Short mmCIF file of C-alpha atoms and ligand atoms in Angstrom, two decimals:
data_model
loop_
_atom_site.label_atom_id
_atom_site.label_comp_id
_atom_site.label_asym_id
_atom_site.label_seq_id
_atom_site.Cartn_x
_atom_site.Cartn_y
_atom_site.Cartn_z
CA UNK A 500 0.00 0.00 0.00
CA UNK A 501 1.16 3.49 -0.69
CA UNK A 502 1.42 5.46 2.28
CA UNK A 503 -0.99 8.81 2.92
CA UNK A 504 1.61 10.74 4.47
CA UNK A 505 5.23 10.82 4.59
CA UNK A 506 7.98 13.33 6.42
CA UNK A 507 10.34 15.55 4.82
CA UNK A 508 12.95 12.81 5.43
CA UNK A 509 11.43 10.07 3.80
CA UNK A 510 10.12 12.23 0.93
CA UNK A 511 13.70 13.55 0.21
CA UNK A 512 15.33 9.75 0.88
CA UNK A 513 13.59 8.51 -1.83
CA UNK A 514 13.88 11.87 -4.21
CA UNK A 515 17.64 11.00 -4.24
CA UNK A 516 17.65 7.46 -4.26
CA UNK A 517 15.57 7.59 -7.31
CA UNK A 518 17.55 10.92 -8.68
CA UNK A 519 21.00 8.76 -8.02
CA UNK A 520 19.33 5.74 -9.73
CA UNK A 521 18.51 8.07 -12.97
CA UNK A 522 21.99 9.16 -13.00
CA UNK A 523 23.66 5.92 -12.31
CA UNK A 524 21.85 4.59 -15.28
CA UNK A 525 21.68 6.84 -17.58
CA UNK A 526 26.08 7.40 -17.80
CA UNK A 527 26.32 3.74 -17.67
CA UNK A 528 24.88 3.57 -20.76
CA UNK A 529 26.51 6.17 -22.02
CA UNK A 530 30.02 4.79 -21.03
CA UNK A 531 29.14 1.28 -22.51
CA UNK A 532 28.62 2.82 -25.82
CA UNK A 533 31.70 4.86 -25.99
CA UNK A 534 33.61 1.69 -24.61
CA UNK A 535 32.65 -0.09 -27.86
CA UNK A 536 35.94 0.16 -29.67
CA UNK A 537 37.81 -1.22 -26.50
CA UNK A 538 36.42 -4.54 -26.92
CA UNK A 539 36.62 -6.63 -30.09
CA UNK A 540 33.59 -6.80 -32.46
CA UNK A 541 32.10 -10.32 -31.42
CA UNK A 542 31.44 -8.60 -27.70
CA UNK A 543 30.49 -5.42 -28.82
CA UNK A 544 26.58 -6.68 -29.09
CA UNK A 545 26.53 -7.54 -25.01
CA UNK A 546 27.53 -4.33 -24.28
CA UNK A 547 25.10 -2.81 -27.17
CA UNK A 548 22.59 -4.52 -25.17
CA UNK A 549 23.66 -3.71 -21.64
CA UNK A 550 23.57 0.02 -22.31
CA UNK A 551 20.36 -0.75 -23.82
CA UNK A 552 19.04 -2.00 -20.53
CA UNK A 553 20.60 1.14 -18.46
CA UNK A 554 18.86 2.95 -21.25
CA UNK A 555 15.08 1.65 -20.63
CA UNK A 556 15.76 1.91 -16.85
CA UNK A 557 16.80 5.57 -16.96
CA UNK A 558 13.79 6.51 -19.25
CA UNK A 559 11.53 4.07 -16.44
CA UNK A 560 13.20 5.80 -13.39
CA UNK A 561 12.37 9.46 -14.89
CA UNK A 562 8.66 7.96 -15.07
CA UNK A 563 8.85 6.50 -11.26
CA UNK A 564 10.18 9.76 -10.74
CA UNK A 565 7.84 11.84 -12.43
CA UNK A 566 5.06 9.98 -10.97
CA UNK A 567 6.41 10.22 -7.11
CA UNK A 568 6.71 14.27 -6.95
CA UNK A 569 3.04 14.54 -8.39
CA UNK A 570 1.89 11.93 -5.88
CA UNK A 571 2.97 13.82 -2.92
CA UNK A 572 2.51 17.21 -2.31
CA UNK A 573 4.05 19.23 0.51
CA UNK A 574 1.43 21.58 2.46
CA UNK A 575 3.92 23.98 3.40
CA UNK A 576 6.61 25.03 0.74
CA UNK A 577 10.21 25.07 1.50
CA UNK A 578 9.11 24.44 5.30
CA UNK A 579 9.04 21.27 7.90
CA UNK A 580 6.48 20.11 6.45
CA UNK A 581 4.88 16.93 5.73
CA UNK A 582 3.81 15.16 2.06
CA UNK A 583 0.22 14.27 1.86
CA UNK A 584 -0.69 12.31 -1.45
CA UNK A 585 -1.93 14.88 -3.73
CA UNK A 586 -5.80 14.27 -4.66
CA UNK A 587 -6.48 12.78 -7.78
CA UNK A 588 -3.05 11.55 -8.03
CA UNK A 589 -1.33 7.94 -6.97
CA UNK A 590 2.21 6.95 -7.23
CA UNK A 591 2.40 4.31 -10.26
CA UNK A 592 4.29 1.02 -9.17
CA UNK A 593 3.69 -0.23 -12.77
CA UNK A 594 6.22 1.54 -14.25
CA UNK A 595 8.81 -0.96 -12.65
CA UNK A 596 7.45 -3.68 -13.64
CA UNK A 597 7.29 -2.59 -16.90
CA UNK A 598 10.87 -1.77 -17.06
CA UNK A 599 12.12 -5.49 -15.18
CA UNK A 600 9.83 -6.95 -17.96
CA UNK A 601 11.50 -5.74 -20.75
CA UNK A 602 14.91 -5.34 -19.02
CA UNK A 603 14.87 -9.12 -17.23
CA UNK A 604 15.18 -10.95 -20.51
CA UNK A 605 17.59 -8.67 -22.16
CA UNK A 606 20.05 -8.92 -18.88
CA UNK A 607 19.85 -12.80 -19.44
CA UNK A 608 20.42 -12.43 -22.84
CA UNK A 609 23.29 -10.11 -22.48
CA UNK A 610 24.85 -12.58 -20.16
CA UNK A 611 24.60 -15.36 -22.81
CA UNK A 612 26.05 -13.39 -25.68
CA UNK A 613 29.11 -12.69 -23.63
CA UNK A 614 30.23 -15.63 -22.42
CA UNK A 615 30.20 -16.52 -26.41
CA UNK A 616 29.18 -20.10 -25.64
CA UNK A 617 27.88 -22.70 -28.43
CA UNK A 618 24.92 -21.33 -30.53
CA UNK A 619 22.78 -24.40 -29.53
CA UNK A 620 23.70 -23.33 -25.60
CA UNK A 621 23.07 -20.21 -25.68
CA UNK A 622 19.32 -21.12 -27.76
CA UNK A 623 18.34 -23.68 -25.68
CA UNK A 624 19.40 -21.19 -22.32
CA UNK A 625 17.39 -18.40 -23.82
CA UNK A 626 14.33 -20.38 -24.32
CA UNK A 627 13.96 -21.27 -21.01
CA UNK A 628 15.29 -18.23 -19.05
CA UNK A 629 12.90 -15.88 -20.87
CA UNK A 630 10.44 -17.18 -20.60
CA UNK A 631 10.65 -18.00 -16.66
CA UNK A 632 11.58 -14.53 -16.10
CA UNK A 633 8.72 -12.90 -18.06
CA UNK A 634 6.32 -14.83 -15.55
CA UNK A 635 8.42 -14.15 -12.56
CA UNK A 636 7.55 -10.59 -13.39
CA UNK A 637 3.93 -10.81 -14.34
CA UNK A 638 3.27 -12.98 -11.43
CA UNK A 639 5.11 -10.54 -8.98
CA UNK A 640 2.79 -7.47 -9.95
CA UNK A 641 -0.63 -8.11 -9.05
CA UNK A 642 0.73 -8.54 -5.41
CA UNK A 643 2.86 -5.71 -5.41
CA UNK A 644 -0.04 -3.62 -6.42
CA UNK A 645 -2.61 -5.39 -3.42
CA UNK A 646 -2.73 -3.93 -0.17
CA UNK A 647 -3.92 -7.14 1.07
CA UNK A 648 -1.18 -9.08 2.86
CA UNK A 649 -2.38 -12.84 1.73
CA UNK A 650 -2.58 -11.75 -1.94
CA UNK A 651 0.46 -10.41 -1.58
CA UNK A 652 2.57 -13.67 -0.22
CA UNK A 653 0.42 -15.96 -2.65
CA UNK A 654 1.75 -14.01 -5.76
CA UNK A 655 4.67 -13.39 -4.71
CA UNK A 656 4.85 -17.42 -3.97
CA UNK A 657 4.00 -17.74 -7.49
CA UNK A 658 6.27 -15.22 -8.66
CA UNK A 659 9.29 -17.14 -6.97
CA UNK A 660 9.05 -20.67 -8.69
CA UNK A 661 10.14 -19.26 -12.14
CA UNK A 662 12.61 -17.09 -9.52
CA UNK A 663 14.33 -20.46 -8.34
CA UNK A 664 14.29 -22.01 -11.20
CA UNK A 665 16.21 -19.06 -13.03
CA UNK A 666 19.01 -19.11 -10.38
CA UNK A 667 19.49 -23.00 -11.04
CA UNK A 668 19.96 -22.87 -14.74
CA UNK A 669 22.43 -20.50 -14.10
CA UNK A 670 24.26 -21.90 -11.66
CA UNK A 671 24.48 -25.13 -13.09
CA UNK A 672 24.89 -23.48 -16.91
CA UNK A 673 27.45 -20.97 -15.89
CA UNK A 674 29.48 -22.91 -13.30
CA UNK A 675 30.23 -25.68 -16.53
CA UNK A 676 30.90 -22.88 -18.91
CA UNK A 677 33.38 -21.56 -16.53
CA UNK A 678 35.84 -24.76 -17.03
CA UNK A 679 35.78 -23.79 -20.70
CA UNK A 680 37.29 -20.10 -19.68
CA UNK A 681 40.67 -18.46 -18.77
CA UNK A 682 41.35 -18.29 -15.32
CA UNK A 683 41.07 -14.44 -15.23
CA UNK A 684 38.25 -14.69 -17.03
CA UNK A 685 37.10 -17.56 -15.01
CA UNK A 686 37.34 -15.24 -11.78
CA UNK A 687 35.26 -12.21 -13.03
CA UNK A 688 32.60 -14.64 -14.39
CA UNK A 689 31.90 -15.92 -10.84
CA UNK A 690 32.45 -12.80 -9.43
CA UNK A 691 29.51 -11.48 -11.47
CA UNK A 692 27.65 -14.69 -10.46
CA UNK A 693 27.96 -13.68 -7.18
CA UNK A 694 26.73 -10.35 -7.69
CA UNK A 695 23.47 -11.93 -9.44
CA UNK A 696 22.68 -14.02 -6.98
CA UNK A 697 23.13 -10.64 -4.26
CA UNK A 698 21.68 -8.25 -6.02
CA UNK A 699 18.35 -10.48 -7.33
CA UNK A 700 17.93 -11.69 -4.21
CA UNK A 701 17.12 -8.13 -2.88
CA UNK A 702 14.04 -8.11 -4.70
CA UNK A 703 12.12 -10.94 -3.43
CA UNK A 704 13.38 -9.19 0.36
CA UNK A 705 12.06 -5.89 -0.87
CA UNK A 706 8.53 -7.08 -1.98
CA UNK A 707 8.02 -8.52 1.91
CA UNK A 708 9.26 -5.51 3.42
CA UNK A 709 5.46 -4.59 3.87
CA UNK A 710 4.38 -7.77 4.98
CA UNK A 711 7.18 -7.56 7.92
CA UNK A 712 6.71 -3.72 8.63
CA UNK A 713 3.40 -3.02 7.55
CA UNK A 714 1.14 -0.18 6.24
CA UNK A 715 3.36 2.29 7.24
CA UNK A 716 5.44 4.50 5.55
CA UNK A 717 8.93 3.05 6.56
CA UNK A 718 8.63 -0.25 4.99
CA UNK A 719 7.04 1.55 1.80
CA UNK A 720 10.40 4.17 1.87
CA UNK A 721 12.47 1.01 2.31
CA UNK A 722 11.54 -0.90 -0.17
CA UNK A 723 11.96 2.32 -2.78
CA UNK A 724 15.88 2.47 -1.57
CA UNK A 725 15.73 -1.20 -1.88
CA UNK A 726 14.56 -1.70 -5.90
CA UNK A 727 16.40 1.52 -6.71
CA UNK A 728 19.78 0.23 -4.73
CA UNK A 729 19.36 -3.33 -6.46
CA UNK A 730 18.52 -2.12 -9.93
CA UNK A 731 21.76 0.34 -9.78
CA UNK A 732 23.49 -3.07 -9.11
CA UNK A 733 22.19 -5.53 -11.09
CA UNK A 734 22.23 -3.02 -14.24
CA UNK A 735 25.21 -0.66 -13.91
CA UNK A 736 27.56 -2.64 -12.05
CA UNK A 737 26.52 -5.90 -13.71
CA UNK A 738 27.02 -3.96 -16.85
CA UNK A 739 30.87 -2.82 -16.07
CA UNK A 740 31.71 -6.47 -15.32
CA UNK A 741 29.71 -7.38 -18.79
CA UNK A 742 32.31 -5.01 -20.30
CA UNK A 743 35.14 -6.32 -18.07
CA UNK A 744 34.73 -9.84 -19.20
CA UNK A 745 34.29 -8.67 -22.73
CA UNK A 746 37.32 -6.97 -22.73
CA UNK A 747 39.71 -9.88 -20.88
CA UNK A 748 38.10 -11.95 -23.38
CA UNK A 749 39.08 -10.01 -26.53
CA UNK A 750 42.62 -9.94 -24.77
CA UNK A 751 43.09 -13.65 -24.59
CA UNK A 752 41.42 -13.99 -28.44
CA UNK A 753 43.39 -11.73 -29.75
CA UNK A 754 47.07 -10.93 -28.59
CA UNK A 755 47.56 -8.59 -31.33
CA UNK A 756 44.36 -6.25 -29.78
CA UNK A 757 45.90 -7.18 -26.52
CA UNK A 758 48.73 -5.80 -27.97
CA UNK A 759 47.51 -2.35 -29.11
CA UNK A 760 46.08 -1.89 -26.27
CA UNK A 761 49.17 -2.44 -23.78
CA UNK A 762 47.60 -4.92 -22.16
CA UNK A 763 49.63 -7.93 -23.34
CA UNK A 764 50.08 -8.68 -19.40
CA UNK A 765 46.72 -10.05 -18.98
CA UNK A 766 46.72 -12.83 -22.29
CA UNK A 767 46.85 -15.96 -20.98
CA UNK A 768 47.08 -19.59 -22.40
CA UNK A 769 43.27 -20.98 -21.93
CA UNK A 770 43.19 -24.32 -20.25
C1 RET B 2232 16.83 -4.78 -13.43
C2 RET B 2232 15.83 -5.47 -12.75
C3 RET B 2232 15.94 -6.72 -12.20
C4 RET B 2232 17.21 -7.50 -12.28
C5 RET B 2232 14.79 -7.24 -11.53
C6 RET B 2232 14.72 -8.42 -10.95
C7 RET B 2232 13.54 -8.78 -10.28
C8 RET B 2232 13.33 -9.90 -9.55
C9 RET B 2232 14.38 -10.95 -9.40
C10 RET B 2232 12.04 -10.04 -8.89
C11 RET B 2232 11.63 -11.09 -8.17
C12 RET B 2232 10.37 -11.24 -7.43
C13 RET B 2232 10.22 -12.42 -6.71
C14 RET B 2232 11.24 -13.53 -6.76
C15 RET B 2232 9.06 -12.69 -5.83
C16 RET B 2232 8.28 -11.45 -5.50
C17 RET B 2232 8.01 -10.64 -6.70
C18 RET B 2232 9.27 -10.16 -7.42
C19 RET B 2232 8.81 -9.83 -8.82
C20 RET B 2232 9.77 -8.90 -6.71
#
């Protein structure tokens, strides 16, 4: 439920969390595009595609954003004052769901195209992880949007079957592509695991923060931080080890690019 009232304090938390989640986006994609030429041209579509993703979160976050300063309205400019939701006017939810929708799949997808594994692989991965993520998302929303705390926990019960299932294909998928990598490679690769499995797992946390702390307006603040925190993660940061593995990759490829780009200390013989 979306609270009726909330301090100065909480109002202005989440004005910069989602103002810092904008701008974290927005020049990520910007620096995976100009990073283009750094890698070599069979990576340069996963990072194409990552600043893709930063891009439809930045234009979703100035939505969220948007939506938020119309729904609450101070009563007493520039003073301690309090936000009321305006009349007429209700903070949309929807527009994050929208954005994980489209940007879900592609984050899979970008994952696959980088670690440049067998075209029958990376199909038969791609049919099943977009689909289960599509549903994880559709089944998550209609109890996000319920202020009913039962709705909410069957949903999001629904919601986390495809979840589970996601994280097992790639753990299993990723950990035996890893054998097939150089060991520098090999260490970024499950270092960005690791940061999947940390910052997905916020989400599920987030959507109970109501159930545990209610009604109120600190769970509903918290879990704002908490989507905007874990979407800066698993889309800007995921994206700079995207183009960190594309680039060690090219390296050990290539030791002529390696070369030209004075980086001939990181080629190394694969195993
Ligand atoms: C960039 C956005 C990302 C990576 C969003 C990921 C979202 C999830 C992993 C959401 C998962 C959920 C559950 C597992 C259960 C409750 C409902 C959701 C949709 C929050």
């Amino acid at each position: 439920m979306i609270p009726d009232e909330l301090t100065k304090g909480q109002f202005d938390t989440v004005y910069n969390v989602l103002s810092l989640a904008i701008a974290a986006q927005l020049f990520t994609a910007i620096f995976l595009l100009a990073a283009q030429p750094r890698v070599l041209q069979r990576y340069r579509q996963a990072l194409v595609i990552s600043a893709i993703v930063c891009g439809i979160a930045a234009y979703h976050y100035f939505r969220i954003f948007d939506s938020f300063k119309k729904a609450f309205v101070s009563d007493a400019p520039g003073g301690e004052s309090v936000y009321k939701q305006a009349i007429g006017e209700s903070f949309n939810e929807g527009y994050r769901y929208v954005d994980w929708l489209l940007t879900v799949p592609l984050l899979l997808m970008e994952l696959v195209v980088v670690l440049a594994l067998a075209r029958k692989l990376q199909a038969s991965l791609l049919w099943r992880l977009i689909p289960a993520s599509a549903l994880m998302i559709a089944l998550g929303y209609p109890g996000e949007i319920s202020g009913d705390t039962t709705t909410r926990l069957i949903w999001g019960t629904l919601s986390t079957i495809p979840f589970l299932y996601i994280l097992y294909v790639l753990f299993v998928e990723l950990t035996r592509s890893l054998d097939r990598q150089s060991p520098t490679v090999r260490m970024t690769v499950s270092r960005m695991r690791i940061l999947l499995f940390a910052s997905w797992g916020v989400y599920p946390i987030s959507y109970l923060l109501p159930v545990i702390g209610g009604d109120g307006p600190v769970a509903w603040v918290s879990k704002q931080g908490a989507y905007s925190v874990a979407d800066i993660l698993a889309k800007c940061l995921y994206g700079l080890l995207i183009y960190r593995i594309a680039r060690l990759k090219s390296f050990s490829d290539e030791k002529s690019f390696a070369k030209d780009e004075g980086k001939e200390d990181l080629v190394e013989a694969k195993p």
